[in-house]
Amino acid sequence: MAAGGVNGFLPAVAMVAVQAGFAGLNVVSKLALESGMSPYVLIAYRQIIATIALAPVAFFFERKSPVKISAGILLQILVCSTFGATLNQLLYFIGLKYTTPTIACALTNILPAFTFIMAVPFRIETADMRSRSGQAKVVGTALCVGGSMLMTFYKGALIRLPPSRIHWRYAEEAAVKGGTAASGTGGEAVGAMLVVGSCVAWAVWFILQARVSKSFSVPYTSSALLCAMAAVECLLVGAVVERDMARWALGLDIRLVSVLYIGLVGSGLSVSLMTWAIGKRGPLYVSMFSPLLLVIVAVLGWAILDEKLYVGSGLGSVVIVVGLYLVLWGKGSESRLKTLITGAQDEAEDVELGEGEEKKKVTTEGA
């Protein structure tokens, strides 16, 4: 019982670790982008480092797996890499360049809404408007989308917070040297819309990965192949956009720290844990943990980066979180109902089996 309880909590522990890793990713990536690093170069290095890190792990733990790699599996992983790594990360990091880490992370809270919308046609999720759980999921989805639009198009007044005593002065120096931060609401709106686009691509990956996990249940190998294919895609895109080799240079500075961190933690570790958790609990479960990222990044953004918070961002964040937890409540209610129904069916089958055995015994004794 105790072992089962621990195993039941493992997916949740893994997803909390993923969100903590993503929080650090947002901070170091923002610093690298503000120092002048190209987002195309950043994600190309990210996938290369992730592939190098995952390949030996996959070989060591899964080389004796009976699951075979077929042409169909490779094609499915290629599609997953296009949406889950290349498109998702291109849109996210270009968007992050023009907005703040807190806004970018808050907008990722619409991920469960997009995942739910896409999961319904594939019958991975249901939207029964006759039940309270179905109504909660639909209303929560609408609130998530509405909150993201509020954050994207409404800025509002500055929320005045006391200055942090641990503000990282390197952040100011990087921003001044790079000079790449967005200026004005227009740039921030474009950045926010790009982040929303990355959430759509990420939601597509969740749905596709849920199907791949059923036929190819080796998470490390799947993740290594995904990152390798994404590395090729990102290198091709980067080579077209960034033709100056000087833009690809890395020194002993925040750029090197950033690519190492996001490659090892942001892709290598996180993709493996998410792939494993999707196979265990499904795509919507994994996307449920995104609000934790907002809290961590908001604190880090204020404390380390001296990030400013505006009324539109605050209101939008609240609306998104309320909508998200409506979706979670609806999902939880459906899961409990399904468990009760399954338990009742199992009990009925046991009763029928017992009655059949009793009748057989009586017939045998009578004979």
Short mmCIF file of C-alpha atoms in Angstrom, two decimals:
data_model
loop_
_atom_site.label_atom_id
_atom_site.label_comp_id
_atom_site.label_asym_id
_atom_site.label_seq_id
_atom_site.Cartn_x
_atom_site.Cartn_y
_atom_site.Cartn_z
CA MET A 1 0.00 0.00 0.00
CA ALA A 2 2.77 2.41 0.97
CA ALA A 3 4.74 1.63 -2.14
CA GLY A 4 1.66 2.17 -4.28
CA GLY A 5 1.03 5.51 -2.58
CA VAL A 6 4.59 6.64 -3.26
CA ASN A 7 4.36 5.56 -6.90
CA GLY A 8 1.07 7.45 -7.18
CA PHE A 9 2.80 10.68 -6.15
CA LEU A 10 5.81 10.24 -8.44
CA PRO A 11 4.18 11.89 -11.51
CA ALA A 12 3.26 14.93 -9.37
CA VAL A 13 6.79 15.18 -7.93
CA ALA A 14 8.21 14.91 -11.46
CA MET A 15 5.97 17.71 -12.75
CA VAL A 16 6.86 20.00 -9.84
CA ALA A 17 10.54 19.42 -10.66
CA VAL A 18 9.83 20.23 -14.31
CA GLN A 19 8.15 23.53 -13.42
CA ALA A 20 11.01 24.52 -11.11
CA GLY A 21 13.44 23.76 -13.95
CA PHE A 22 11.37 25.82 -16.39
CA ALA A 23 11.40 28.76 -13.97
CA GLY A 24 15.20 28.89 -14.02
CA LEU A 25 15.10 28.45 -17.79
CA ASN A 26 13.00 31.58 -18.23
CA VAL A 27 15.33 33.71 -16.13
CA VAL A 28 18.65 32.64 -17.70
CA SER A 29 17.16 32.65 -21.22
CA LYS A 30 15.83 36.18 -20.78
CA LEU A 31 19.29 37.34 -19.66
CA ALA A 32 20.93 35.63 -22.65
CA LEU A 33 18.45 37.17 -25.09
CA GLU A 34 18.89 40.64 -23.57
CA SER A 35 22.67 40.26 -23.88
CA GLY A 36 22.13 40.07 -27.65
CA MET A 37 21.97 36.30 -28.20
CA SER A 38 19.75 35.18 -31.09
CA PRO A 39 16.77 32.98 -30.11
CA TYR A 40 17.48 30.83 -33.20
CA VAL A 41 20.99 30.13 -31.96
CA LEU A 42 19.74 29.55 -28.41
CA ILE A 43 17.25 26.81 -29.29
CA ALA A 44 19.64 25.13 -31.75
CA TYR A 45 22.26 24.73 -29.02
CA ARG A 46 19.51 23.66 -26.62
CA GLN A 47 18.51 20.69 -28.78
CA ILE A 48 22.10 19.67 -29.52
CA ILE A 49 23.03 19.61 -25.82
CA ALA A 50 19.81 17.79 -24.92
CA THR A 51 20.51 15.10 -27.54
CA ILE A 52 24.07 14.60 -26.28
CA ALA A 53 22.78 14.29 -22.70
CA LEU A 54 19.87 11.94 -23.47
CA ALA A 55 21.50 9.55 -25.95
CA PRO A 56 23.71 7.68 -23.41
CA VAL A 57 20.85 7.58 -20.87
CA ALA A 58 18.51 6.03 -23.45
CA PHE A 59 21.19 3.50 -24.46
CA PHE A 60 22.01 2.51 -20.89
CA PHE A 61 18.43 2.11 -19.60
CA GLU A 62 16.49 1.06 -22.69
CA ARG A 63 18.89 -0.77 -25.02
CA LYS A 64 17.32 -4.13 -24.08
CA SER A 65 13.75 -2.92 -24.49
CA PRO A 66 11.61 -5.23 -26.68
CA VAL A 67 9.98 -2.18 -28.29
CA LYS A 68 11.24 -1.78 -31.85
CA ILE A 69 11.77 1.45 -33.79
CA SER A 70 9.78 1.36 -37.03
CA ALA A 71 9.46 3.84 -39.89
CA GLY A 72 5.99 4.74 -38.62
CA ILE A 73 7.32 5.49 -35.13
CA LEU A 74 10.10 7.68 -36.55
CA LEU A 75 7.57 9.63 -38.60
CA GLN A 76 5.37 10.18 -35.53
CA ILE A 77 8.36 11.37 -33.48
CA LEU A 78 9.38 13.70 -36.33
CA VAL A 79 5.94 15.34 -36.24
CA CYS A 80 6.18 15.53 -32.44
CA SER A 81 9.59 17.20 -32.67
CA THR A 82 8.29 19.76 -35.19
CA PHE A 83 5.44 20.86 -32.93
CA GLY A 84 6.76 20.08 -29.44
CA ALA A 85 10.31 21.35 -29.85
CA THR A 86 10.98 23.37 -32.99
CA LEU A 87 7.79 25.43 -33.42
CA ASN A 88 7.02 25.60 -29.71
CA GLN A 89 10.47 26.85 -28.75
CA LEU A 90 10.97 29.16 -31.71
CA LEU A 91 7.71 30.96 -30.97
CA TYR A 92 8.30 30.98 -27.21
CA PHE A 93 11.84 32.33 -27.18
CA ILE A 94 11.19 34.93 -29.85
CA GLY A 95 8.15 35.97 -27.82
CA LEU A 96 10.18 36.00 -24.60
CA LYS A 97 12.63 38.39 -26.25
CA TYR A 98 9.87 41.00 -26.54
CA THR A 99 8.03 40.47 -23.26
CA THR A 100 8.80 39.66 -19.62
CA PRO A 101 9.33 36.19 -18.11
CA THR A 102 6.29 36.62 -15.84
CA ILE A 103 3.93 37.47 -18.72
CA ALA A 104 5.35 34.63 -20.83
CA CYS A 105 4.88 32.15 -17.98
CA ALA A 106 1.40 33.43 -17.17
CA LEU A 107 0.36 32.90 -20.76
CA THR A 108 1.55 29.29 -20.63
CA ASN A 109 -1.34 28.73 -18.20
CA ILE A 110 -3.65 28.63 -21.21
CA LEU A 111 -1.92 25.41 -22.21
CA PRO A 112 -4.44 23.16 -20.38
CA ALA A 113 -7.27 25.00 -22.16
CA PHE A 114 -5.78 24.42 -25.59
CA THR A 115 -4.95 20.83 -24.63
CA PHE A 116 -8.55 20.27 -23.56
CA ILE A 117 -9.95 21.82 -26.77
CA MET A 118 -7.74 19.59 -28.91
CA ALA A 119 -8.26 16.47 -26.80
CA VAL A 120 -12.06 16.49 -27.17
CA PRO A 121 -12.18 15.65 -30.92
CA PHE A 122 -9.74 12.76 -30.30
CA ARG A 123 -11.95 11.51 -27.43
CA ILE A 124 -9.08 11.80 -24.97
CA GLU A 125 -11.29 14.25 -23.01
CA THR A 126 -15.06 14.77 -22.87
CA ALA A 127 -17.16 17.96 -22.82
CA ASP A 128 -20.57 16.91 -21.51
CA MET A 129 -22.46 20.16 -20.89
CA ARG A 130 -25.19 18.25 -19.00
CA SER A 131 -22.81 17.62 -16.10
CA ARG A 132 -21.22 20.10 -13.72
CA SER A 133 -17.77 18.74 -14.46
CA GLY A 134 -18.26 19.26 -18.19
CA GLN A 135 -19.57 22.79 -17.63
CA ALA A 136 -16.60 23.59 -15.35
CA LYS A 137 -14.11 22.45 -17.99
CA VAL A 138 -15.75 24.48 -20.75
CA VAL A 139 -16.13 27.66 -18.61
CA GLY A 140 -12.58 27.25 -17.29
CA THR A 141 -11.25 26.94 -20.83
CA ALA A 142 -13.07 30.14 -21.85
CA LEU A 143 -11.62 31.98 -18.82
CA CYS A 144 -8.08 30.81 -19.64
CA VAL A 145 -8.36 32.10 -23.18
CA GLY A 146 -9.99 35.35 -22.01
CA GLY A 147 -7.29 35.93 -19.40
CA SER A 148 -4.57 35.42 -21.98
CA MET A 149 -6.19 38.00 -24.26
CA LEU A 150 -6.41 40.43 -21.34
CA MET A 151 -2.70 40.05 -20.63
CA THR A 152 -1.86 40.40 -24.31
CA PHE A 153 -3.81 43.54 -25.17
CA TYR A 154 -4.22 45.42 -21.86
CA LYS A 155 -1.33 46.82 -19.85
CA GLY A 156 -2.86 49.19 -17.31
CA ALA A 157 -1.17 51.03 -14.46
CA LEU A 158 2.07 49.97 -12.81
CA ILE A 159 1.70 47.93 -9.62
CA ARG A 160 4.24 49.43 -7.25
CA LEU A 161 6.17 46.81 -5.33
CA PRO A 162 9.05 47.42 -2.89
CA PRO A 163 12.48 46.99 -4.50
CA SER A 164 14.21 43.66 -4.03
CA ARG A 165 17.39 43.59 -1.96
CA ILE A 166 18.85 40.70 -3.95
CA HIS A 167 18.37 42.21 -7.41
CA TRP A 168 21.00 40.82 -9.77
CA ARG A 169 22.92 43.78 -11.17
CA TYR A 170 24.13 41.64 -14.07
CA ALA A 171 20.55 41.72 -15.39
CA GLU A 172 20.69 45.51 -15.76
CA GLU A 173 24.10 45.37 -17.46
CA ALA A 174 22.94 42.67 -19.90
CA ALA A 175 19.85 44.64 -20.85
CA VAL A 176 21.85 47.82 -21.41
CA LYS A 177 24.54 46.07 -23.51
CA GLY A 178 22.09 44.04 -25.56
CA GLY A 179 19.49 46.71 -26.07
CA THR A 180 17.04 44.12 -27.39
CA ALA A 181 14.17 44.49 -24.98
CA ALA A 182 10.83 45.48 -26.39
CA SER A 183 9.84 49.08 -26.20
CA GLY A 184 6.19 49.99 -25.91
CA THR A 185 3.00 48.04 -25.61
CA GLY A 186 3.07 47.04 -29.29
CA GLY A 187 6.26 45.01 -28.91
CA GLU A 188 4.96 43.34 -25.75
CA ALA A 189 1.68 42.46 -27.48
CA VAL A 190 3.54 40.81 -30.36
CA GLY A 191 5.69 38.89 -27.90
CA ALA A 192 2.60 37.77 -25.99
CA MET A 193 0.88 36.55 -29.17
CA LEU A 194 3.98 34.55 -30.12
CA VAL A 195 3.93 32.89 -26.68
CA VAL A 196 0.24 32.02 -27.21
CA GLY A 197 1.22 30.46 -30.54
CA SER A 198 3.87 28.39 -28.77
CA CYS A 199 1.19 27.11 -26.38
CA VAL A 200 -0.89 25.94 -29.36
CA ALA A 201 2.11 24.05 -30.74
CA TRP A 202 2.83 22.60 -27.29
CA ALA A 203 -0.77 21.42 -26.90
CA VAL A 204 -0.53 19.66 -30.28
CA TRP A 205 2.59 17.88 -28.99
CA PHE A 206 0.78 16.73 -25.83
CA ILE A 207 -1.96 15.12 -27.92
CA LEU A 208 0.47 13.52 -30.38
CA GLN A 209 2.81 12.34 -27.63
CA ALA A 210 -0.07 10.66 -25.79
CA ARG A 211 -0.60 8.48 -28.87
CA VAL A 212 3.11 7.83 -29.41
CA SER A 213 3.55 6.76 -25.76
CA LYS A 214 1.02 3.96 -26.23
CA SER A 215 2.88 2.35 -29.14
CA PHE A 216 6.45 3.35 -28.20
CA SER A 217 6.72 3.13 -24.41
CA VAL A 218 10.41 3.98 -24.01
CA PRO A 219 10.50 7.62 -22.79
CA TYR A 220 14.28 8.17 -22.86
CA THR A 221 14.71 6.82 -26.39
CA SER A 222 11.64 8.73 -27.57
CA SER A 223 12.94 11.96 -26.01
CA ALA A 224 16.44 11.47 -27.43
CA LEU A 225 15.08 10.92 -30.94
CA LEU A 226 12.75 13.92 -30.58
CA CYS A 227 15.60 16.21 -29.48
CA ALA A 228 17.91 14.91 -32.24
CA MET A 229 15.32 15.59 -34.94
CA ALA A 230 14.56 19.00 -33.44
CA ALA A 231 18.29 19.80 -33.40
CA VAL A 232 18.49 19.22 -37.15
CA GLU A 233 15.37 21.32 -37.75
CA CYS A 234 16.59 24.17 -35.53
CA LEU A 235 20.05 24.13 -37.11
CA LEU A 236 18.52 24.42 -40.58
CA VAL A 237 16.31 27.33 -39.51
CA GLY A 238 19.17 28.99 -37.63
CA ALA A 239 21.55 28.62 -40.59
CA VAL A 240 19.07 30.44 -42.83
CA VAL A 241 18.33 33.27 -40.38
CA GLU A 242 21.73 33.70 -38.66
CA ARG A 243 24.42 33.43 -41.36
CA ASP A 244 27.07 35.36 -39.43
CA MET A 245 29.22 32.78 -37.58
CA ALA A 246 30.04 35.36 -34.92
CA ARG A 247 26.40 35.10 -33.77
CA TRP A 248 27.01 31.42 -32.93
CA ALA A 249 30.03 32.07 -30.71
CA LEU A 250 29.81 31.21 -27.01
CA GLY A 251 32.06 32.66 -24.32
CA LEU A 252 32.42 32.19 -20.59
CA ASP A 253 29.32 34.25 -19.91
CA ILE A 254 25.54 34.06 -19.54
CA ARG A 255 25.18 32.65 -23.07
CA LEU A 256 27.13 29.50 -22.24
CA VAL A 257 25.33 29.15 -18.90
CA SER A 258 22.00 29.57 -20.66
CA VAL A 259 22.50 26.95 -23.40
CA LEU A 260 23.91 24.43 -20.93
CA TYR A 261 21.04 24.95 -18.50
CA ILE A 262 18.19 24.87 -20.99
CA GLY A 263 19.76 21.96 -22.88
CA LEU A 264 20.33 19.74 -19.84
CA VAL A 265 17.42 20.81 -17.63
CA GLY A 266 14.95 22.51 -19.98
CA SER A 267 15.04 19.78 -22.64
CA GLY A 268 17.00 16.72 -21.49
CA LEU A 269 15.46 16.31 -18.05
CA SER A 270 12.09 18.02 -18.57
CA VAL A 271 11.14 16.35 -21.86
CA SER A 272 11.97 12.93 -20.42
CA LEU A 273 9.90 13.53 -17.30
CA MET A 274 6.95 14.95 -19.26
CA THR A 275 7.03 12.08 -21.76
CA TRP A 276 7.02 9.59 -18.88
CA ALA A 277 4.20 11.43 -17.05
CA ILE A 278 2.07 11.68 -20.21
CA GLY A 279 2.31 7.91 -20.55
CA LYS A 280 1.29 7.47 -16.90
CA ARG A 281 -1.43 10.10 -16.44
CA GLY A 282 -2.29 11.62 -19.82
CA PRO A 283 -1.68 14.98 -21.54
CA LEU A 284 -4.11 17.11 -19.51
CA TYR A 285 -2.55 15.99 -16.20
CA VAL A 286 0.90 17.17 -17.30
CA SER A 287 -0.41 20.55 -18.43
CA MET A 288 -2.15 21.08 -15.04
CA PHE A 289 1.07 22.08 -13.30
CA SER A 290 1.74 25.24 -15.34
CA PRO A 291 0.37 27.67 -12.66
CA LEU A 292 3.24 26.70 -10.37
CA LEU A 293 5.64 28.08 -12.98
CA LEU A 294 3.92 31.49 -12.87
CA VAL A 295 4.37 31.78 -9.10
CA ILE A 296 8.05 30.80 -9.16
CA VAL A 297 8.93 33.04 -12.11
CA ALA A 298 6.99 36.02 -10.74
CA VAL A 299 9.03 35.86 -7.53
CA LEU A 300 12.33 35.37 -9.39
CA GLY A 301 11.47 38.10 -11.90
CA TRP A 302 10.81 40.62 -9.14
CA ALA A 303 13.69 39.54 -6.90
CA ILE A 304 16.45 38.97 -9.45
CA LEU A 305 15.49 40.83 -12.62
CA ASP A 306 13.69 43.81 -11.01
CA GLU A 307 10.72 43.05 -13.27
CA LYS A 308 7.75 45.43 -13.29
CA LEU A 309 4.20 44.16 -12.86
CA TYR A 310 1.17 45.93 -14.38
CA VAL A 311 -2.56 45.75 -13.65
CA GLY A 312 -3.34 43.96 -16.93
CA SER A 313 -0.80 41.25 -16.16
CA GLY A 314 -2.12 40.81 -12.62
CA LEU A 315 -5.79 40.63 -13.62
CA GLY A 316 -5.05 38.34 -16.54
CA SER A 317 -3.06 36.01 -14.32
CA VAL A 318 -5.91 35.76 -11.80
CA VAL A 319 -8.48 35.04 -14.54
CA ILE A 320 -6.23 32.37 -16.07
CA VAL A 321 -5.59 30.64 -12.74
CA VAL A 322 -9.32 30.66 -11.85
CA GLY A 323 -10.13 29.19 -15.25
CA LEU A 324 -7.40 26.60 -14.92
CA TYR A 325 -8.65 25.36 -11.57
CA LEU A 326 -12.19 25.10 -12.91
CA VAL A 327 -10.76 22.79 -15.58
CA LEU A 328 -8.87 20.85 -12.89
CA TRP A 329 -11.98 20.55 -10.71
CA GLY A 330 -13.99 19.26 -13.66
CA LYS A 331 -11.25 16.79 -14.56
CA GLY A 332 -11.00 15.60 -10.96
CA SER A 333 -14.76 15.13 -10.65
CA GLU A 334 -14.84 13.06 -13.84
CA SER A 335 -11.94 10.92 -12.64
CA ARG A 336 -13.66 10.22 -9.28
CA LEU A 337 -16.92 9.35 -11.04
CA LYS A 338 -15.11 7.05 -13.44
CA THR A 339 -13.38 5.32 -10.51
CA LEU A 340 -16.71 4.79 -8.73
CA ILE A 341 -18.32 3.38 -11.88
CA THR A 342 -15.36 1.09 -12.55
CA GLY A 343 -15.40 -0.10 -8.92
CA ALA A 344 -19.13 -0.81 -9.07
CA GLN A 345 -18.72 -2.76 -12.31
CA ASP A 346 -15.86 -4.81 -10.86
CA GLU A 347 -17.92 -5.54 -7.76
CA ALA A 348 -20.88 -6.64 -9.87
CA GLU A 349 -18.65 -8.92 -11.93
CA ASP A 350 -17.25 -10.45 -8.72
CA VAL A 351 -20.78 -11.07 -7.43
CA GLU A 352 -21.83 -12.69 -10.72
CA LEU A 353 -18.70 -14.83 -10.71
CA GLY A 354 -19.37 -15.90 -7.12
CA GLU A 355 -22.99 -16.76 -7.88
CA GLY A 356 -21.89 -18.78 -10.92
CA GLU A 357 -19.39 -20.74 -8.87
CA GLU A 358 -22.04 -21.39 -6.19
CA LYS A 359 -24.55 -22.67 -8.77
CA LYS A 360 -21.91 -24.89 -10.30
CA LYS A 361 -21.09 -26.31 -6.86
CA VAL A 362 -24.76 -27.00 -6.08
CA THR A 363 -25.27 -28.71 -9.46
CA THR A 364 -22.22 -30.89 -8.91
CA GLU A 365 -23.35 -31.89 -5.41
CA GLY A 366 -26.86 -32.72 -6.69
CA ALA A 367 -25.44 -34.94 -9.40
#
